[in-house]
PDB file of C-alpha atoms in Angstrom:
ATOM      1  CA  UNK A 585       0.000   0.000   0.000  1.00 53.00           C
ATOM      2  CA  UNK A 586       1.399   3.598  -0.777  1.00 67.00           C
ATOM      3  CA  UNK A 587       0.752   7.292  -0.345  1.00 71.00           C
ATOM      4  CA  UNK A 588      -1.874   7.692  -2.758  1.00 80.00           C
ATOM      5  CA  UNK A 589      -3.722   4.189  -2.015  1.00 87.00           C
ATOM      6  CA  UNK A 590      -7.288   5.596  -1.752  1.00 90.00           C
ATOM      7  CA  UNK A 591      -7.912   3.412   1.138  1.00 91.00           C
ATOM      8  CA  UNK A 592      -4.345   4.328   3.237  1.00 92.00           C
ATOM      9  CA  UNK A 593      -5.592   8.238   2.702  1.00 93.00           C
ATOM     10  CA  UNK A 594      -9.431   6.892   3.921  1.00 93.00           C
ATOM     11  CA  UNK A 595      -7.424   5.859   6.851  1.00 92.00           C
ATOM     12  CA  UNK A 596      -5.239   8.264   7.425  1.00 93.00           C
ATOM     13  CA  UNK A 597      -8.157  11.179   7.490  1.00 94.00           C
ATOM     14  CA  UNK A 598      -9.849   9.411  10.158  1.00 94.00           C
ATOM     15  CA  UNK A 599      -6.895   8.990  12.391  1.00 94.00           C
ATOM     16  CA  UNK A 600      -5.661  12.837  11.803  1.00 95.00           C
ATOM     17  CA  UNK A 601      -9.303  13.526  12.317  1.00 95.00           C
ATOM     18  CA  UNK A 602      -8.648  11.705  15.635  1.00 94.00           C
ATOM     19  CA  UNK A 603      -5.789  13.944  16.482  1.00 95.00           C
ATOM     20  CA  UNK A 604      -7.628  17.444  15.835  1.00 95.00           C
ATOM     21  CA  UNK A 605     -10.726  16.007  18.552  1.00 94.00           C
ATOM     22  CA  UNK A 606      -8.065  15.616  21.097  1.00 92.00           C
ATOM     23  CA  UNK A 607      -6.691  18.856  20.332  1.00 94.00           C
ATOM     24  CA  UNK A 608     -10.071  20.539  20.950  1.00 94.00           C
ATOM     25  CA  UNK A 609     -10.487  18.521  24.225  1.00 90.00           C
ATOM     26  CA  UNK A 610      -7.008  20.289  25.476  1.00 90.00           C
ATOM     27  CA  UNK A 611      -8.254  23.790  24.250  1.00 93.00           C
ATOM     28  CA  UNK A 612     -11.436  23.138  26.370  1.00 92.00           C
ATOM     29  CA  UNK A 613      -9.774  22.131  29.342  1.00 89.00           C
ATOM     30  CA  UNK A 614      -6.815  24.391  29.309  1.00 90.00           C
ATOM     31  CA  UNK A 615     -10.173  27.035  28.967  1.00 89.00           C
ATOM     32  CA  UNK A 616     -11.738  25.782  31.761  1.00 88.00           C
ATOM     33  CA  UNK A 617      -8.647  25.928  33.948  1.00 82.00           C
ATOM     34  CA  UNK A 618      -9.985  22.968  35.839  1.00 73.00           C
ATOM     35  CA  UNK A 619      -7.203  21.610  38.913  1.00 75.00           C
ATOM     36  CA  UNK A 620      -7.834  18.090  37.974  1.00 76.00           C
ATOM     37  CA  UNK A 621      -8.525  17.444  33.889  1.00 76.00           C
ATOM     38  CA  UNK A 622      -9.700  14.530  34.573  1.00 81.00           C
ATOM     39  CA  UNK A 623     -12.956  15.727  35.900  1.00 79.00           C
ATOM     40  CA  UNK A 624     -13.134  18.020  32.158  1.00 80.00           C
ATOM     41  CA  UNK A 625     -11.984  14.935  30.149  1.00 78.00           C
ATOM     42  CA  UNK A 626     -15.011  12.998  31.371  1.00 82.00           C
ATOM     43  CA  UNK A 627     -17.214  15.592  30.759  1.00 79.00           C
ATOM     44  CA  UNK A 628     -16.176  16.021  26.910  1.00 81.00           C
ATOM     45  CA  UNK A 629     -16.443  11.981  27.036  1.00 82.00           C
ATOM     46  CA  UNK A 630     -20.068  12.472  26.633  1.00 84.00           C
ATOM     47  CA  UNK A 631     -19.936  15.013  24.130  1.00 87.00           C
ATOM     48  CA  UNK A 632     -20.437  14.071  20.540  1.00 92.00           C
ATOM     49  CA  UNK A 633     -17.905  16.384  18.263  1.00 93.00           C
ATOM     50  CA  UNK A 634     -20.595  18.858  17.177  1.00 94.00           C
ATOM     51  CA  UNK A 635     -21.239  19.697  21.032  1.00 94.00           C
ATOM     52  CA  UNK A 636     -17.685  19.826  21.853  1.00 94.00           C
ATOM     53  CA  UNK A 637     -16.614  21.791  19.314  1.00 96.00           C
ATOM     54  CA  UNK A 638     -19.964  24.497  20.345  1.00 96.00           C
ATOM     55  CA  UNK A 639     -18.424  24.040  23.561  1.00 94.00           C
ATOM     56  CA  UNK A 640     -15.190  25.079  22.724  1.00 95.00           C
ATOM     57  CA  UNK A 641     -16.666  28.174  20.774  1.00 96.00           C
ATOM     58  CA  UNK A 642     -18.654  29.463  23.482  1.00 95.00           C
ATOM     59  CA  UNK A 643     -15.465  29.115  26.246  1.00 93.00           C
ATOM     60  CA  UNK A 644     -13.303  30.630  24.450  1.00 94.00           C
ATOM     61  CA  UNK A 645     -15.336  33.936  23.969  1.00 93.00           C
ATOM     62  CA  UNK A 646     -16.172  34.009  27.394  1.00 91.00           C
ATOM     63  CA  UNK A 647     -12.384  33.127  28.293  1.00 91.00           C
ATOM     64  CA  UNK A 648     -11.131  36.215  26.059  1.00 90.00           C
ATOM     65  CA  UNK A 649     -13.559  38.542  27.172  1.00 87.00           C
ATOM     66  CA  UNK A 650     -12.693  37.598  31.233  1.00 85.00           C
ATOM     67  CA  UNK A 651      -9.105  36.749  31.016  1.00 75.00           C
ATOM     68  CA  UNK A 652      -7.699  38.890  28.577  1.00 67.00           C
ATOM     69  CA  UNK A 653      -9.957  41.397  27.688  1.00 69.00           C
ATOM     70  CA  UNK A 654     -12.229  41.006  24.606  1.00 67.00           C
ATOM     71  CA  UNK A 655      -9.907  40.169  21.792  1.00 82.00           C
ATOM     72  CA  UNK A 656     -12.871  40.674  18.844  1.00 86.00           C
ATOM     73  CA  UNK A 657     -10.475  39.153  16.162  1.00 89.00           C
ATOM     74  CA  UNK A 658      -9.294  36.119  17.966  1.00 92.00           C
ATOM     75  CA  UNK A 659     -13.220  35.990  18.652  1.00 92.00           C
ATOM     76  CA  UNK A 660     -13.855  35.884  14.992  1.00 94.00           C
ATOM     77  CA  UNK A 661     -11.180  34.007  13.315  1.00 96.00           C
ATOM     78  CA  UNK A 662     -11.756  31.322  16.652  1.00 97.00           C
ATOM     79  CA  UNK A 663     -15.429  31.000  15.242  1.00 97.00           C
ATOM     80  CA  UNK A 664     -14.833  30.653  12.026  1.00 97.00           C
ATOM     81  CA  UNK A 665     -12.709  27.915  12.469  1.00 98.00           C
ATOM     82  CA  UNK A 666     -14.846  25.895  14.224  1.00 98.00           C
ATOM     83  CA  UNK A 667     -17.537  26.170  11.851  1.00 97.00           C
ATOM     84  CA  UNK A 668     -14.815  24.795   9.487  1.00 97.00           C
ATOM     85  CA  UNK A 669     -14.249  22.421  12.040  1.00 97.00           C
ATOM     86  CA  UNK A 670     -17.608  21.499  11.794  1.00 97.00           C
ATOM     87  CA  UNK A 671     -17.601  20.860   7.616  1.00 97.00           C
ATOM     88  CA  UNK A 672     -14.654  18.612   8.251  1.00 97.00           C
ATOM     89  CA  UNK A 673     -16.797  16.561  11.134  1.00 96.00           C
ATOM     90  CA  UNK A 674     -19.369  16.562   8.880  1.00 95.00           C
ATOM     91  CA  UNK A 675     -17.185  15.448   5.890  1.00 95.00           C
ATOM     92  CA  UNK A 676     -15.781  12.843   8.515  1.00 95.00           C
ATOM     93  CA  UNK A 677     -18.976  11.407   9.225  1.00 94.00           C
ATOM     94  CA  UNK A 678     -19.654  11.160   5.508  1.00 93.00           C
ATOM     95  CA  UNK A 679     -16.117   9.041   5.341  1.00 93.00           C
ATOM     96  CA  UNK A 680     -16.891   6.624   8.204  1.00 93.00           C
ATOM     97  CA  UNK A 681     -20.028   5.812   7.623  1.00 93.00           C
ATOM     98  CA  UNK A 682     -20.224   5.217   3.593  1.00 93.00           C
ATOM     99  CA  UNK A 683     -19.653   1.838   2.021  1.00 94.00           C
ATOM    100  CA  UNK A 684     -16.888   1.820  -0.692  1.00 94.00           C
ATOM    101  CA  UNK A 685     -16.173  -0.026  -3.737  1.00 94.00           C
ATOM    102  CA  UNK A 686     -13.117   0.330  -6.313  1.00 94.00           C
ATOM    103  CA  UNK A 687     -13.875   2.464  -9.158  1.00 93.00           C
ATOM    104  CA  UNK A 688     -11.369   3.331 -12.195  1.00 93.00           C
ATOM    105  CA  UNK A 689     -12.331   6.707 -13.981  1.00 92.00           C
ATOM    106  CA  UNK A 690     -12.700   6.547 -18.101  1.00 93.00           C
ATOM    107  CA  UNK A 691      -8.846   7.930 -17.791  1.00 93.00           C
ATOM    108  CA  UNK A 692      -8.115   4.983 -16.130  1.00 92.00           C
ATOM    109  CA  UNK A 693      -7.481   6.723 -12.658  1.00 91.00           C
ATOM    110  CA  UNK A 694      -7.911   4.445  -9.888  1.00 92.00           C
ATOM    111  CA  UNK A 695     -10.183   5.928  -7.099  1.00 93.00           C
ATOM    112  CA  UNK A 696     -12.967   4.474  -4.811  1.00 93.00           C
ATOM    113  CA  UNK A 697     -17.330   5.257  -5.375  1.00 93.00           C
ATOM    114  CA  UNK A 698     -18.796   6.533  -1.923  1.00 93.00           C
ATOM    115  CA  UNK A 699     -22.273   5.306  -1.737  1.00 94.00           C
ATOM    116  CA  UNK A 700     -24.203   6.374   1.576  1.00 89.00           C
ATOM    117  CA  UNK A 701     -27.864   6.678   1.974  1.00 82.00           C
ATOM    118  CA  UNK A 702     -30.045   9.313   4.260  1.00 79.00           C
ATOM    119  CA  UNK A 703     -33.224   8.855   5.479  1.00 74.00           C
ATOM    120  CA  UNK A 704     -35.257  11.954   4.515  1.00 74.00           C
ATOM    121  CA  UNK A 705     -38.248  11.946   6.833  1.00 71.00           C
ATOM    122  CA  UNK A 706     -40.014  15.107   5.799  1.00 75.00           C
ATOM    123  CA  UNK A 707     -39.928  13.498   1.961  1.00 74.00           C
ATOM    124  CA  UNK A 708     -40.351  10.261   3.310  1.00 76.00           C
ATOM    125  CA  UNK A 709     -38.142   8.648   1.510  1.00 78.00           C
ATOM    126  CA  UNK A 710     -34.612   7.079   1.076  1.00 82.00           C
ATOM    127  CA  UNK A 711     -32.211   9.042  -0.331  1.00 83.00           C
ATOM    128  CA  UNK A 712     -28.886   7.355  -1.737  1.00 86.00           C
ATOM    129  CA  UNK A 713     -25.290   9.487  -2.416  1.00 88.00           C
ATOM    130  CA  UNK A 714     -22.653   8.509  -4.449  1.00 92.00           C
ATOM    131  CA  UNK A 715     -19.374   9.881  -4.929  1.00 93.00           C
ATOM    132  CA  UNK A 716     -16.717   9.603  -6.873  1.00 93.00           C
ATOM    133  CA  UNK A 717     -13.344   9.981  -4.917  1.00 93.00           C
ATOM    134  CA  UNK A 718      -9.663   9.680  -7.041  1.00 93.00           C
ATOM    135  CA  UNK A 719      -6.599   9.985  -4.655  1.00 93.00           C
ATOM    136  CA  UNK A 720      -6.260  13.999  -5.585  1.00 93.00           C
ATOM    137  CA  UNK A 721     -10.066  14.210  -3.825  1.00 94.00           C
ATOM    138  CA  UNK A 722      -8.669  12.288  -0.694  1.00 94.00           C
ATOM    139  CA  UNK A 723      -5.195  14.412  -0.830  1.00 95.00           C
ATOM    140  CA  UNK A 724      -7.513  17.908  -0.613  1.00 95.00           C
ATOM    141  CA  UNK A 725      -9.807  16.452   2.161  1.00 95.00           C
ATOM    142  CA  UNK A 726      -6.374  15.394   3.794  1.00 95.00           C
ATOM    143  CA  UNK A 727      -5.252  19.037   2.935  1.00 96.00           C
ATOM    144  CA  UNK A 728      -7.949  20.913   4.702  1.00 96.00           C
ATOM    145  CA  UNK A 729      -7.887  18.733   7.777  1.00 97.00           C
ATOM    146  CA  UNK A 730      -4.046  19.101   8.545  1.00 97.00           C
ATOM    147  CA  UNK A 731      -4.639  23.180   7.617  1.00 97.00           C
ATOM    148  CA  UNK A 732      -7.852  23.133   9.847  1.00 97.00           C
ATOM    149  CA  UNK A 733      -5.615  21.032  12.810  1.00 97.00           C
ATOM    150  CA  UNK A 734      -2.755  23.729  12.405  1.00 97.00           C
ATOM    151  CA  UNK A 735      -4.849  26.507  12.941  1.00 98.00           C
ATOM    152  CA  UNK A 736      -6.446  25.050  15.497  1.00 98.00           C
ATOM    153  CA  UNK A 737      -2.968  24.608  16.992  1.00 97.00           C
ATOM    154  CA  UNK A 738      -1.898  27.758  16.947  1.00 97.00           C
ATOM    155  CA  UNK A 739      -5.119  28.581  19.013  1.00 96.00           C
ATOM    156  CA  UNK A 740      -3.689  26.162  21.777  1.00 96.00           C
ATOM    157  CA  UNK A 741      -0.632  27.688  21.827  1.00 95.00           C
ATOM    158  CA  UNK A 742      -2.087  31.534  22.495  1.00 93.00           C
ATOM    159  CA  UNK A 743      -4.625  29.796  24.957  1.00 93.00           C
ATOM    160  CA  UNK A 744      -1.274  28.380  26.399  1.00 92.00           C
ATOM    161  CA  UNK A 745       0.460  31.627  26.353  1.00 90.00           C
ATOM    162  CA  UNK A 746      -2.456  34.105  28.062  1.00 89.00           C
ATOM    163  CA  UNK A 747      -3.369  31.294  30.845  1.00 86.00           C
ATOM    164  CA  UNK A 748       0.945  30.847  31.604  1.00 83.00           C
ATOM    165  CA  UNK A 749       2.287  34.134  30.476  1.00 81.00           C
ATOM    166  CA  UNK A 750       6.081  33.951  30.273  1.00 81.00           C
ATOM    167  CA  UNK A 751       7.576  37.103  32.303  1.00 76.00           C
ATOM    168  CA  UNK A 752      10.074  39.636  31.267  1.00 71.00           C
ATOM    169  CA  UNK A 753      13.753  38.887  32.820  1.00 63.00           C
TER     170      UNK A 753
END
């Protein structure tokens, strides 16, 4: 299997995807400021990601405007990553929960067909998706993930810096 295996870069989406939750989980408890993050990590246990990731939205406007005064562009650019954090959860969901079969395009690229269905009460009905994914597809998902994760790193490391400020010598 190699780098551009649809199924490795399935796999490997998923487990980054694994990596940004946790980093969330740290933001909200370095937010929280709890003594023991224990008692925070088994909170967010029964959080699904959409709720944690509201959660983490809502704490860190409150911790801005408390702690360091209100910061109104942190504020901003914080939000808008988490709704992109929520399109990628979304977009993970999609991944994890869709069946997949080998598919070769007409230029004989090798990729994989997505097939999920939804239920769509208010139509009653059924609905089924399919989706044509070549490694490129999987690479930009990939892409926007490890961007989204970096960002979201970044936001640690200021949350980091503002709760343990380093003093002048």
């Amino acid at each position: 299997m190699n780098d551009s295996d649809p199924y490795h870069l399935l796999g490997n989406f998923v487990v980054k995807f694994q990596d940004l939750e946790d980093c969330v989980s740290e933001i909200i408890s370095l937010l929280v400021q709890a003594k023991d993050n224990e008692m925070t990590f088994i909170l967010m246990n029964e959080l699904d990601n959409s709720t944690r990731l509201r959660t983490a939205d809502v704490l860190f406007q409150r911790f801005t405007s408390v702690r360091t005064g209100i910061l109104e562009d942190e504020n901003t650019n914080f939000h808008k990553l988490i709704t992109q954090l929520q399109k990628l959860g979304t977009r993970r969901n999609e991944i994890v929960h869709s069946k997949y079969y080998n598919w070769t395009n007409v230029a004989g690229e090798i990729g994989l067909l997505r097939q999920n269905s939804k239920l769509r009460g208010g139509k009653g009905k059924r609905e089924d998706i399919e989706e044509e994914l070549l490694p490129k597809d999987l690479w930009s998902d990939l892409g926007n993930l490890i961007n989204a994760y970096n960002q979201l790193e970044s936001f640690r490391r200021k949350i980091i810096d503002w709760v343990c400020p380093i003093e002048p010598a």
